[in-house]
Coordinates of C-alpha atoms and ligand atoms in Angstrom, one line a residue:
M1 CA 17.6 -30.7 21.9
K2 CA 13.8 -30.5 22.6
N3 CA 13.5 -28.0 19.7
N4 CA 15.4 -30.4 17.4
K5 CA 13.0 -33.2 18.3
N6 CA 10.1 -30.9 17.6
T7 CA 11.5 -29.9 14.3
L8 CA 12.1 -33.5 13.4
K9 CA 8.6 -34.4 14.3
R10 CA 7.2 -31.6 12.1
I11 CA 9.5 -32.6 9.2
L12 CA 8.2 -36.2 9.4
N13 CA 4.7 -34.7 9.3
L14 CA 5.6 -32.8 6.2
L15 CA 6.9 -36.0 4.7
S16 CA 3.9 -38.1 5.6
P17 CA 2.0 -37.4 2.3
Y18 CA 5.0 -38.8 0.5
K19 CA 5.4 -41.9 2.6
L20 CA 5.2 -44.4 -0.2
R21 CA 7.8 -42.6 -2.3
M22 CA 10.1 -42.4 0.7
V23 CA 9.7 -46.1 1.3
V24 CA 10.6 -46.8 -2.3
S25 CA 13.5 -44.5 -2.0
L26 CA 14.7 -46.3 1.1
L27 CA 14.3 -49.7 -0.6
L28 CA 16.4 -48.4 -3.5
A29 CA 19.0 -47.2 -1.0
V30 CA 19.1 -50.8 0.4
V31 CA 19.5 -52.2 -3.1
I32 CA 22.4 -49.7 -3.7
V33 CA 24.1 -50.6 -0.5
L34 CA 23.7 -54.4 -1.1
T35 CA 24.9 -54.3 -4.7
T36 CA 27.9 -52.1 -3.7
L37 CA 28.8 -54.4 -0.9
Y38 CA 28.4 -57.5 -3.0
L39 CA 31.1 -56.2 -5.4
P40 CA 34.1 -56.9 -3.1
I41 CA 32.9 -60.4 -2.5
L42 CA 32.8 -60.9 -6.3
T43 CA 36.2 -59.3 -6.6
G44 CA 37.5 -61.8 -4.0
R45 CA 36.0 -64.7 -5.9
A46 CA 37.4 -63.4 -9.2
V47 CA 40.9 -63.2 -7.6
D48 CA 40.5 -66.8 -6.3
T49 CA 39.9 -68.1 -9.8
I50 CA 43.4 -67.0 -10.7
V51 CA 45.4 -69.6 -8.8
S52 CA 48.7 -69.5 -10.7
K53 CA 50.2 -69.2 -14.2
G54 CA 48.2 -71.5 -16.5
N55 CA 45.8 -72.3 -13.7
V56 CA 43.0 -69.9 -14.2
D57 CA 39.3 -70.8 -14.3
F58 CA 38.3 -68.5 -17.2
I59 CA 34.7 -69.8 -17.3
K60 CA 34.1 -69.0 -13.7
L61 CA 36.0 -65.7 -14.0
S62 CA 33.9 -64.5 -16.9
K63 CA 30.6 -65.5 -15.1
I64 CA 31.8 -63.4 -12.1
V65 CA 32.7 -60.5 -14.3
I66 CA 29.3 -60.5 -16.0
L67 CA 27.7 -60.6 -12.5
M68 CA 29.9 -57.7 -11.5
I69 CA 28.7 -55.7 -14.5
I70 CA 25.1 -56.5 -13.7
M71 CA 25.6 -55.4 -10.1
M72 CA 27.2 -52.1 -11.2
A73 CA 24.3 -51.5 -13.7
V74 CA 21.7 -52.2 -10.9
T75 CA 23.5 -49.8 -8.6
A76 CA 23.6 -47.1 -11.3
V77 CA 19.9 -47.4 -12.2
S78 CA 18.8 -47.6 -8.6
Q79 CA 20.9 -44.5 -7.8
W80 CA 19.3 -42.6 -10.6
C81 CA 15.8 -43.7 -9.5
M82 CA 16.5 -42.8 -5.9
T83 CA 17.7 -39.3 -6.8
A84 CA 14.7 -38.7 -9.1
I85 CA 12.3 -39.7 -6.3
N86 CA 14.1 -37.7 -3.7
N87 CA 14.2 -34.6 -5.8
G88 CA 10.5 -35.1 -6.6
V89 CA 9.6 -35.3 -2.9
A90 CA 11.9 -32.3 -2.2
Y91 CA 10.0 -30.2 -4.8
H92 CA 6.6 -31.2 -3.4
M93 CA 7.7 -30.4 0.1
V94 CA 9.1 -27.0 -1.0
R95 CA 5.7 -26.2 -2.6
D96 CA 3.8 -27.4 0.5
I97 CA 5.8 -25.6 3.1
R98 CA 6.0 -22.4 1.0
N99 CA 2.3 -22.4 0.6
Q100 CA 1.9 -22.8 4.4
A101 CA 4.3 -20.0 5.0
F102 CA 2.7 -17.7 2.5
K103 CA -0.8 -18.5 3.8
K104 CA 0.5 -17.7 7.3
L105 CA 1.7 -14.3 6.1
M106 CA -1.9 -13.4 5.3
K107 CA -3.0 -14.3 8.8
L108 CA -0.3 -12.5 10.7
P109 CA -1.1 -9.3 12.4
I110 CA 0.2 -6.2 10.6
S111 CA 2.4 -5.6 13.7
Y112 CA 4.5 -8.7 12.6
V113 CA 5.2 -7.2 9.2
D114 CA 5.7 -3.8 10.7
S115 CA 8.3 -5.0 13.2
N116 CA 10.3 -7.5 11.1
S117 CA 12.7 -6.9 8.2
H118 CA 10.9 -7.6 5.0
G119 CA 14.1 -9.1 3.6
E120 CA 14.3 -11.6 6.5
I121 CA 10.7 -12.7 5.9
I122 CA 11.4 -13.1 2.2
N123 CA 14.6 -15.0 3.0
K124 CA 12.6 -17.5 5.2
I125 CA 10.0 -18.2 2.5
I126 CA 12.4 -18.4 -0.4
N127 CA 16.0 -19.4 0.6
D128 CA 15.4 -21.2 3.9
V129 CA 12.7 -23.4 2.4
D130 CA 14.9 -24.4 -0.5
Q131 CA 17.9 -25.2 1.6
F132 CA 15.8 -27.1 4.1
S133 CA 14.3 -29.5 1.6
E134 CA 17.4 -30.0 -0.5
G135 CA 19.6 -30.6 2.5
L136 CA 17.1 -32.8 4.2
L137 CA 16.6 -35.3 1.4
M138 CA 20.2 -35.4 0.3
G139 CA 21.5 -35.6 3.9
F140 CA 18.9 -38.2 4.8
A141 CA 19.6 -40.4 1.8
Q142 CA 23.3 -40.3 2.6
F143 CA 22.8 -40.8 6.3
F144 CA 20.7 -43.9 5.7
T145 CA 23.0 -45.5 3.1
G146 CA 26.0 -44.7 5.3
A147 CA 24.5 -46.3 8.4
L148 CA 23.4 -49.4 6.4
T149 CA 26.8 -49.7 4.8
I150 CA 28.4 -49.7 8.3
V151 CA 26.1 -52.4 9.7
L152 CA 26.2 -54.6 6.6
T153 CA 30.0 -54.3 6.2
I154 CA 30.5 -55.6 9.8
I155 CA 28.1 -58.5 9.2
I156 CA 29.8 -59.4 5.9
L157 CA 33.3 -59.1 7.5
F158 CA 32.1 -61.3 10.3
T159 CA 31.1 -64.1 7.8
I160 CA 34.6 -63.8 6.1
N161 CA 36.8 -63.6 9.2
V162 CA 36.2 -62.9 12.9
Y163 CA 39.7 -61.5 13.6
V164 CA 39.6 -58.9 10.9
T165 CA 36.1 -57.9 12.1
L166 CA 37.5 -57.5 15.6
V167 CA 40.2 -55.2 14.3
V168 CA 37.6 -53.0 12.6
L169 CA 35.4 -53.0 15.7
L170 CA 38.3 -51.9 17.8
V171 CA 38.9 -48.8 15.8
T172 CA 35.2 -48.0 15.5
P173 CA 34.8 -46.1 18.8
L174 CA 37.4 -43.7 17.7
A175 CA 35.5 -43.2 14.4
V176 CA 32.3 -42.7 16.3
L177 CA 34.0 -40.2 18.6
V178 CA 35.3 -38.1 15.8
A179 CA 32.0 -38.2 14.0
G180 CA 30.2 -37.2 17.2
F181 CA 32.4 -34.3 17.8
I182 CA 31.8 -32.9 14.3
A183 CA 28.1 -33.5 14.5
K184 CA 27.8 -31.6 17.8
N185 CA 29.7 -28.6 16.7
T186 CA 28.4 -28.1 13.2
Y187 CA 24.8 -27.3 14.1
K188 CA 25.6 -24.4 16.3
H189 CA 27.8 -22.7 13.7
F190 CA 25.7 -23.4 10.7
K191 CA 22.6 -22.0 12.5
S192 CA 24.5 -18.8 13.2
Q193 CA 25.7 -18.7 9.6
S194 CA 22.1 -19.1 8.3
E195 CA 20.8 -16.3 10.6
R196 CA 23.5 -13.9 9.6
R197 CA 22.9 -14.6 5.9
A198 CA 19.2 -13.7 6.5
R199 CA 20.2 -10.5 8.3
M200 CA 22.3 -9.6 5.2
T201 CA 19.4 -10.2 2.9
G202 CA 17.4 -7.9 5.1
I203 CA 20.0 -5.1 4.7
V204 CA 20.2 -5.5 0.9
D205 CA 16.4 -5.4 0.7
E206 CA 16.2 -2.3 2.8
M207 CA 18.9 -0.6 0.9
I208 CA 17.3 -1.3 -2.5
A209 CA 13.9 -0.1 -1.2
G210 CA 15.4 3.1 0.2
L211 CA 18.1 3.7 -2.4
S212 CA 17.0 7.2 -3.4
T213 CA 16.7 8.2 0.3
V214 CA 20.2 6.8 1.0
K215 CA 21.6 8.8 -2.0
N216 CA 19.6 11.9 -1.0
F217 CA 21.2 11.9 2.4
T218 CA 24.6 10.9 0.9
M219 CA 24.6 8.0 3.3
E220 CA 26.2 5.6 0.9
S221 CA 29.3 5.1 3.1
R222 CA 27.3 4.6 6.3
V223 CA 25.1 2.0 4.6
E224 CA 28.2 0.4 3.1
D225 CA 29.8 0.2 6.6
N226 CA 26.7 -1.4 7.9
F227 CA 26.8 -3.9 5.1
K228 CA 30.4 -4.5 5.6
E229 CA 29.8 -5.2 9.3
S230 CA 27.1 -7.7 8.5
D231 CA 29.3 -9.2 5.8
E232 CA 32.1 -9.6 8.3
A233 CA 29.8 -11.2 10.8
L234 CA 28.8 -13.7 8.1
R235 CA 32.4 -14.3 7.3
V236 CA 33.2 -15.1 10.9
A237 CA 30.2 -17.4 11.2
S238 CA 31.0 -19.2 7.9
Q239 CA 34.6 -19.6 8.9
N240 CA 33.7 -21.1 12.2
A241 CA 31.4 -23.5 10.5
I242 CA 34.0 -24.4 7.9
F243 CA 36.7 -24.7 10.6
I244 CA 34.8 -27.6 12.1
S245 CA 34.2 -29.2 8.7
A246 CA 37.9 -28.8 8.0
I247 CA 38.9 -30.6 11.2
A248 CA 36.7 -33.4 10.1
F249 CA 38.7 -34.2 7.0
P250 CA 42.2 -35.0 8.5
A251 CA 40.5 -36.6 11.6
T252 CA 38.5 -39.0 9.5
R253 CA 41.4 -39.7 7.2
F254 CA 43.5 -40.7 10.2
V255 CA 40.8 -43.2 11.3
N256 CA 40.6 -44.5 7.7
A257 CA 44.4 -45.2 7.6
L258 CA 44.1 -47.0 11.0
V259 CA 41.3 -49.3 9.8
Y260 CA 43.1 -50.0 6.5
A261 CA 46.4 -50.7 8.1
G262 CA 44.9 -52.9 10.8
V263 CA 42.9 -54.9 8.3
A264 CA 45.9 -55.2 5.9
I265 CA 48.2 -56.5 8.6
A266 CA 45.7 -58.9 10.2
G267 CA 44.6 -60.1 6.7
A268 CA 48.2 -60.6 5.6
L269 CA 49.0 -62.6 8.7
L270 CA 45.9 -64.8 8.3
S271 CA 46.6 -65.2 4.7
I272 CA 50.1 -66.6 5.1
T273 CA 48.9 -69.0 7.8
G274 CA 46.3 -70.2 5.2
K275 CA 43.3 -69.0 7.2
M276 CA 42.3 -66.6 4.5
S277 CA 42.5 -66.8 0.7
V278 CA 44.2 -64.0 -1.4
G279 CA 40.7 -63.3 -2.8
Q280 CA 39.3 -62.9 0.7
L281 CA 42.2 -60.6 1.6
A282 CA 41.3 -58.4 -1.5
S283 CA 37.7 -58.4 -0.3
V284 CA 38.4 -57.4 3.3
L285 CA 40.7 -54.6 2.1
S286 CA 38.0 -53.3 -0.1
Y287 CA 35.5 -53.5 2.8
A288 CA 38.0 -51.6 5.0
T289 CA 37.7 -48.7 2.6
Q290 CA 33.9 -49.0 2.2
Y291 CA 33.5 -49.1 6.0
T292 CA 35.2 -45.8 6.6
K293 CA 33.5 -44.0 3.7
P294 CA 30.3 -43.1 5.7
F295 CA 32.5 -41.8 8.5
N296 CA 34.4 -39.6 6.0
E297 CA 31.2 -38.3 4.7
I298 CA 29.7 -37.6 8.1
S299 CA 30.8 -34.0 8.2
G300 CA 29.1 -33.3 4.8
V301 CA 26.0 -35.3 5.9
V302 CA 25.8 -33.7 9.3
T303 CA 26.3 -30.2 7.8
E304 CA 23.5 -30.8 5.3
L305 CA 21.2 -32.2 7.9
Q306 CA 21.9 -29.6 10.6
N307 CA 21.8 -26.7 8.1
S308 CA 18.5 -28.1 6.9
F309 CA 17.2 -28.3 10.5
A310 CA 18.3 -24.8 11.2
C311 CA 16.5 -23.5 8.1
A312 CA 13.4 -25.6 8.9
A313 CA 13.4 -24.2 12.5
R314 CA 13.3 -20.7 11.1
V315 CA 10.5 -21.5 8.6
F316 CA 8.5 -23.2 11.3
A317 CA 9.0 -20.2 13.6
L318 CA 7.3 -18.1 10.9
I319 CA 4.6 -20.7 10.5
D320 CA 4.1 -20.7 14.3
E321 CA 3.9 -17.0 14.7
K322 CA 0.8 -15.9 16.6
E323 CA -2.0 -15.3 14.2
I324 CA -4.5 -12.5 14.6
L325 CA -7.2 -13.6 16.9
P326 CA -10.1 -15.1 14.9
D327 CA -13.2 -13.0 14.6
K328 CA -15.4 -13.2 17.7
D329 CA -18.4 -14.2 15.6
S330 CA -17.6 -15.1 12.0
N331 CA -21.3 -14.7 11.1
N332 CA -21.7 -11.2 12.5
F333 CA -21.2 -8.8 9.7
L334 CA -21.1 -5.0 9.6
K335 CA -24.0 -4.2 7.1
D336 CA -26.1 -1.3 6.1
V337 CA -23.5 1.2 7.0
D338 CA -24.4 4.9 6.7
G339 CA -21.1 6.1 8.3
N340 CA -21.9 6.8 11.9
V341 CA -18.7 6.2 14.0
E342 CA -18.3 6.4 17.7
I343 CA -15.0 6.1 19.4
S344 CA -15.2 6.0 23.3
H345 CA -12.4 6.0 25.8
V346 CA -9.9 4.3 23.5
Y347 CA -6.4 3.6 24.9
F348 CA -3.7 2.2 22.7
S349 CA 0.1 2.0 22.3
Y350 CA 2.3 -0.2 20.1
D351 CA 4.9 -0.5 22.8
K352 CA 3.1 -1.1 26.1
S353 CA 5.8 0.8 28.0
K354 CA 5.3 3.9 25.9
K355 CA 1.9 5.5 26.1
L356 CA 0.3 6.8 22.9
I357 CA -3.4 7.1 22.4
E358 CA -5.1 7.9 25.7
D359 CA -8.8 8.3 26.3
L360 CA -9.7 9.1 22.7
N361 CA -13.3 10.1 22.2
L362 CA -15.0 10.9 18.9
D363 CA -18.6 11.0 17.6
V364 CA -18.8 11.2 13.8
K365 CA -22.1 11.4 12.0
A366 CA -22.7 9.8 8.6
G367 CA -21.3 11.8 5.7
Q368 CA -19.1 14.0 7.9
R369 CA -15.6 14.9 6.8
I370 CA -13.0 14.6 9.5
A371 CA -9.6 16.1 9.0
I372 CA -6.9 14.7 11.2
V373 CA -4.0 17.1 11.7
G374 CA -1.0 17.2 13.9
P375 CA 2.8 17.0 14.0
T376 CA 4.6 13.9 12.8
G377 CA 4.4 11.0 15.2
S378 CA 1.3 12.4 16.9
G379 CA -0.8 9.4 16.1
K380 CA -2.7 10.2 12.9
S381 CA -1.9 6.9 11.2
T382 CA -2.5 5.1 14.4
I383 CA -6.2 6.2 14.5
I384 CA -6.6 4.8 11.0
N385 CA -4.9 1.6 12.1
L386 CA -7.4 1.3 14.9
L387 CA -10.4 2.1 12.7
M388 CA -9.5 -0.5 10.2
R389 CA -8.6 -3.0 13.0
F390 CA -5.1 -3.4 11.7
Y391 CA -4.3 -3.1 15.4
D392 CA -6.6 -3.7 18.3
V393 CA -7.3 -1.1 21.0
D394 CA -6.0 -1.8 24.5
S395 CA -9.3 -0.7 26.0
G396 CA -12.3 1.4 25.0
S397 CA -14.6 0.8 22.1
I398 CA -15.1 1.8 18.5
K399 CA -18.6 1.5 17.1
I400 CA -19.8 1.8 13.6
E401 CA -23.6 2.1 13.2
G402 CA -23.8 1.3 16.8
K403 CA -22.1 -2.1 16.4
N404 CA -18.8 -2.6 18.2
I405 CA -16.1 -3.4 15.6
Y406 CA -14.8 -6.2 17.8
D407 CA -18.1 -8.0 17.5
V408 CA -18.2 -8.1 13.7
T409 CA -15.8 -9.7 11.2
R410 CA -12.7 -7.8 10.2
K411 CA -13.5 -8.4 6.6
S412 CA -16.9 -6.7 6.8
I413 CA -15.3 -3.7 8.5
R414 CA -12.7 -3.3 5.8
E415 CA -15.2 -3.7 3.0
N416 CA -17.0 -0.6 4.3
F417 CA -13.9 1.5 4.1
G418 CA -12.1 2.8 1.0
M419 CA -8.5 3.6 1.7
V420 CA -6.1 5.7 -0.3
L421 CA -2.8 6.2 1.3
Q422 CA 0.3 8.1 0.3
E423 CA 2.2 4.9 0.0
T424 CA 0.2 3.5 -2.8
W425 CA 0.1 -0.3 -3.4
L426 CA -0.3 -1.5 -6.9
K427 CA 0.2 -5.0 -8.1
N428 CA 2.2 -6.2 -11.1
A429 CA -0.8 -6.5 -13.4
T430 CA -2.6 -4.3 -16.0
I431 CA -4.1 -1.0 -15.1
R432 CA -7.5 -2.4 -15.6
E433 CA -6.8 -5.3 -13.2
N434 CA -5.4 -2.9 -10.7
I435 CA -8.5 -0.7 -10.8
A436 CA -10.8 -3.8 -10.5
F437 CA -8.7 -5.2 -7.6
G438 CA -11.6 -5.0 -5.2
K439 CA -14.2 -6.0 -7.7
P440 CA -12.6 -8.5 -10.1
D441 CA -15.8 -9.1 -12.0
A442 CA -16.3 -5.5 -13.0
S443 CA -16.9 -4.8 -16.6
F444 CA -14.6 -2.7 -18.7
E445 CA -17.3 0.1 -18.8
E446 CA -17.4 0.1 -15.0
V447 CA -13.6 0.3 -14.8
E448 CA -13.5 3.1 -17.3
K449 CA -16.3 5.0 -15.5
A450 CA -14.4 4.7 -12.2
A451 CA -11.2 5.9 -13.9
K452 CA -13.1 8.9 -15.3
E453 CA -14.5 9.8 -12.0
A454 CA -11.0 9.6 -10.5
Y455 CA -9.7 11.9 -13.3
A456 CA -7.3 9.0 -14.2
D457 CA -8.9 8.2 -17.6
S458 CA -7.0 10.8 -19.6
F459 CA -3.5 9.8 -18.4
I460 CA -4.3 6.1 -18.8
K461 CA -5.5 6.6 -22.4
R462 CA -2.2 8.4 -23.2
L463 CA -0.2 5.3 -22.1
P464 CA 1.0 3.1 -25.0
D465 CA -1.3 0.2 -24.1
G466 CA -4.0 2.2 -22.4
Y467 CA -5.9 0.2 -19.8
D468 CA -3.8 -2.9 -20.7
T469 CA -0.6 -1.2 -19.7
V470 CA 1.2 -3.4 -17.2
V471 CA 2.1 -1.7 -14.0
S472 CA 5.6 -2.8 -13.0
E473 CA 6.3 -4.2 -9.6
G474 CA 5.8 -1.3 -7.1
G475 CA 4.3 0.8 -9.8
E476 CA 7.7 2.3 -10.8
N477 CA 6.6 3.0 -14.4
L478 CA 4.0 5.5 -13.1
S479 CA 4.4 8.7 -11.3
A480 CA 3.4 9.0 -7.6
G481 CA 0.4 11.1 -8.6
Q482 CA -0.7 8.6 -11.3
R483 CA -0.4 5.8 -8.8
Q484 CA -2.6 7.6 -6.4
L485 CA -5.2 8.4 -9.1
L486 CA -5.3 4.7 -9.9
C487 CA -5.9 3.9 -6.2
I488 CA -8.7 6.5 -6.1
A489 CA -10.3 4.9 -9.2
R490 CA -10.1 1.5 -7.4
I491 CA -12.1 3.0 -4.5
M492 CA -14.6 4.7 -7.0
L493 CA -15.3 1.3 -8.4
A494 CA -16.0 -0.3 -5.0
I495 CA -18.0 2.6 -3.6
P496 CA -17.7 1.9 0.1
P497 CA -19.7 4.1 2.5
M498 CA -16.6 5.3 4.5
L499 CA -13.2 6.6 3.4
I500 CA -9.8 6.9 4.8
L501 CA -7.5 9.2 2.9
D502 CA -3.9 10.1 3.4
E503 CA -3.2 13.2 1.4
A504 CA 0.1 13.1 -0.4
T505 CA 2.6 15.6 0.8
S506 CA 5.2 15.5 -1.9
S507 CA 6.3 14.3 -5.3
I508 CA 3.2 15.2 -7.1
D509 CA 3.0 17.9 -9.8
T510 CA 0.5 20.7 -9.5
M511 CA -1.7 19.5 -12.3
T512 CA -2.0 16.0 -10.9
E513 CA -2.4 17.4 -7.4
A514 CA -5.4 19.4 -8.5
R515 CA -6.8 16.3 -10.1
I516 CA -6.3 14.3 -7.0
S517 CA -7.9 17.0 -4.9
K518 CA -10.9 17.1 -7.2
A519 CA -11.1 13.3 -7.2
F520 CA -10.9 13.2 -3.4
D521 CA -13.7 15.9 -3.1
K522 CA -15.9 13.9 -5.5
M523 CA -15.3 10.7 -3.6
M524 CA -16.1 12.2 -0.2
V525 CA -19.5 13.5 -1.1
G526 CA -22.0 11.6 1.1
R527 CA -19.4 9.5 2.6
T528 CA -17.9 9.6 6.1
S529 CA -14.3 10.5 5.5
F530 CA -11.2 10.4 7.7
V531 CA -8.5 12.4 6.0
V532 CA -5.0 12.7 7.3
A533 CA -4.9 16.2 5.9
H534 CA -2.0 18.3 4.7
R535 CA -3.8 20.7 2.4
L536 CA -5.4 23.7 3.8
S537 CA -8.3 23.5 1.5
T538 CA -9.2 20.0 2.8
I539 CA -8.8 21.1 6.4
R540 CA -10.9 24.3 6.0
N541 CA -13.8 22.3 4.3
A542 CA -13.8 19.6 7.0
D543 CA -16.8 19.3 9.2
M544 CA -14.5 18.5 12.1
I545 CA -10.8 18.9 12.6
L546 CA -9.0 16.7 15.1
V547 CA -5.8 18.3 16.2
L548 CA -3.6 15.6 17.6
K549 CA -0.5 15.9 19.7
D550 CA 1.3 13.0 21.4
G551 CA -1.6 10.7 20.9
H552 CA -4.2 13.1 22.4
I553 CA -6.9 15.1 20.7
I554 CA -5.9 18.5 22.0
E555 CA -8.4 20.5 20.0
Q556 CA -11.5 19.6 18.1
G557 CA -13.9 21.7 16.0
N558 CA -14.3 23.2 12.6
H559 CA -11.8 25.7 11.2
K560 CA -13.5 28.8 12.4
E561 CA -14.0 27.4 15.9
L562 CA -10.4 26.3 16.2
M563 CA -9.1 29.6 14.9
D564 CA -11.2 31.5 17.4
M565 CA -9.7 29.3 20.1
K566 CA -6.3 30.7 19.2
G567 CA -4.6 27.5 20.4
F568 CA -2.3 25.0 18.8
Y569 CA -4.3 24.8 15.5
Y570 CA -4.2 28.6 15.3
E571 CA -0.4 28.5 15.7
L572 CA -0.1 25.7 13.1
N573 CA -2.0 27.8 10.6
N574 CA 0.0 30.8 11.2
A575 CA 3.2 28.8 10.8
V576 CA 2.2 27.7 7.3
Ligands
ATP1 N1 4.2 -0.3 13.9 C1 4.6 0.5 14.9 N2 5.3 -0.1 15.9 C2 5.7 0.6 17.0 N3 5.6 2.0 17.0 C3 4.9 2.6 16.0 C4 4.4 1.9 14.9 N4 3.9 2.8 14.1 C5 4.0 4.0 14.7 N5 4.7 3.9 15.8 C6 5.0 5.0 16.8 O1 3.7 5.5 17.2 C7 3.7 6.9 17.2 C8 2.6 7.5 16.4 O2 2.9 7.1 15.0 P1 1.9 7.5 13.8 O3 2.4 6.8 12.6 O4 0.5 7.2 14.2 O5 2.1 9.1 13.7 P2 1.6 10.1 12.5 O6 1.0 11.2 13.2 O7 0.8 9.3 11.6 O8 3.0 10.5 11.9 P3 3.3 10.9 10.4 O9 2.7 12.2 10.2 O10 4.8 11.1 10.5 O11 2.9 9.8 9.5 C9 5.1 7.4 16.8 O12 5.9 7.6 17.9 C10 5.6 6.1 16.0 O13 7.0 6.0 16.2

């Protein structure tokens, strides 16, 4: 309940820039309700002009009919304007909230993206935002007009006849009870439906991303089972939600019939005793139908609104996620970096109950080449995550050029590192734009020079559109090796003083691999480099090799020293 209130408060905040439009929309809703409710009065008056055969006041009747047509036209135009305004506000709101959510994504720690399904995050930003705004405005408009119709109908009925009004009021508690029951139950079920739908998006997204792996392991049937399970869960949730909506229909129809019958009988009795004209009877019967309409629609309205609230709550939860802590001092930059790095007594683990890096110490001099080797899961990538401040250490310090990396801005740390990982990231843009990603104002000559240095120029030139070739989303129209060469060219252009390289282990042909190797070597000259190394040549030429096991540096030295030690490294080498 408290959460609902909070969500409502935030929705109102979101709507506040569009206050004026909302007021106009509400005024139009009032016009619609008034003109609609005026029609039965006019109908009654029209009926009363027809007294008996040969006794019809045609002049009065035609005036009333013209007025009725005007009222209908006003209703239609107002309805159109209201829908246009509401849709306009909805689109603006979608834009605003999506911007907020996307902006937030940039400020979230990497751990959030690492530990949440990408599909679910996408679902929040795309589907939930749409459903939220659409449902909210449609539901709100209907709710408002419905409530107004109920109140005004009672008032009008009261002016026509007190007894008929009393009949309607007597049945109202039952109508409220039914509506209340539906409202209470729908939220729960629609929330669960929305969550399960998001989970399913997550599964589909994961499946598409890992399709080749799934096929490689012939895991299709297991993945399918997983999907079926989630599909079934969604079916159950949807069915529960629909079940409640389905109860609503017969229940509200029953209330309608009661109101109608009550008004008809009371009206007929009053009419034969002369306390009500035939025209008035026609009016009150029409009002009996109008009155129950909002109760009939309640299930739809509540569903819209509750679903919209559920979606809003999920989007707000993303927007409220804890951001990375701001930089300690946003004016303290890491500058004039030669590449001296000192790691002292660093402790870190992702899951605080599972120890990983413990008492890590390292002293790297400018220009040194550090190879990080070790079995999978030993913490190689973790060291890189800590150096780049993607994750913060639990204790200990990392200093670059004597400056603690926690005292300077993250941006200035990252600007000093060039990173080429196995999992290359290219954007859906031209090759030229991709290379110039870190230096958008680079001239074509600079881009070409960087590509030549990265040994990427020759393959780029062979592409049909050369440097203007558009890289597809995820870079699928390029080979893994070509993608990595582009990433190297990107770093060549930015020339940072330190490098982080993750050598590719697979899916690269020998020619390209040789090119990458040469490009890596060229890049590393004079730059402090941390290489998650898989190639023996890189490891042998390293100034220092860190042998990691279970988050600890178990051996450290150059190739010769480590071989002489005849320890874990020696065994690793012999195993190759
Ligand atoms: N984002 C994360 N959240 C939680 N645990 C993680 C995360 N990333 C890695 N781990 C865990 O931390 C440990 C070290 O992982 P890390 O990725 O540093 O190993 P690695 O040596 O780079 O392995 P590989 O050679 O397979 O890439 C592993 O047990 C891994 O499961």
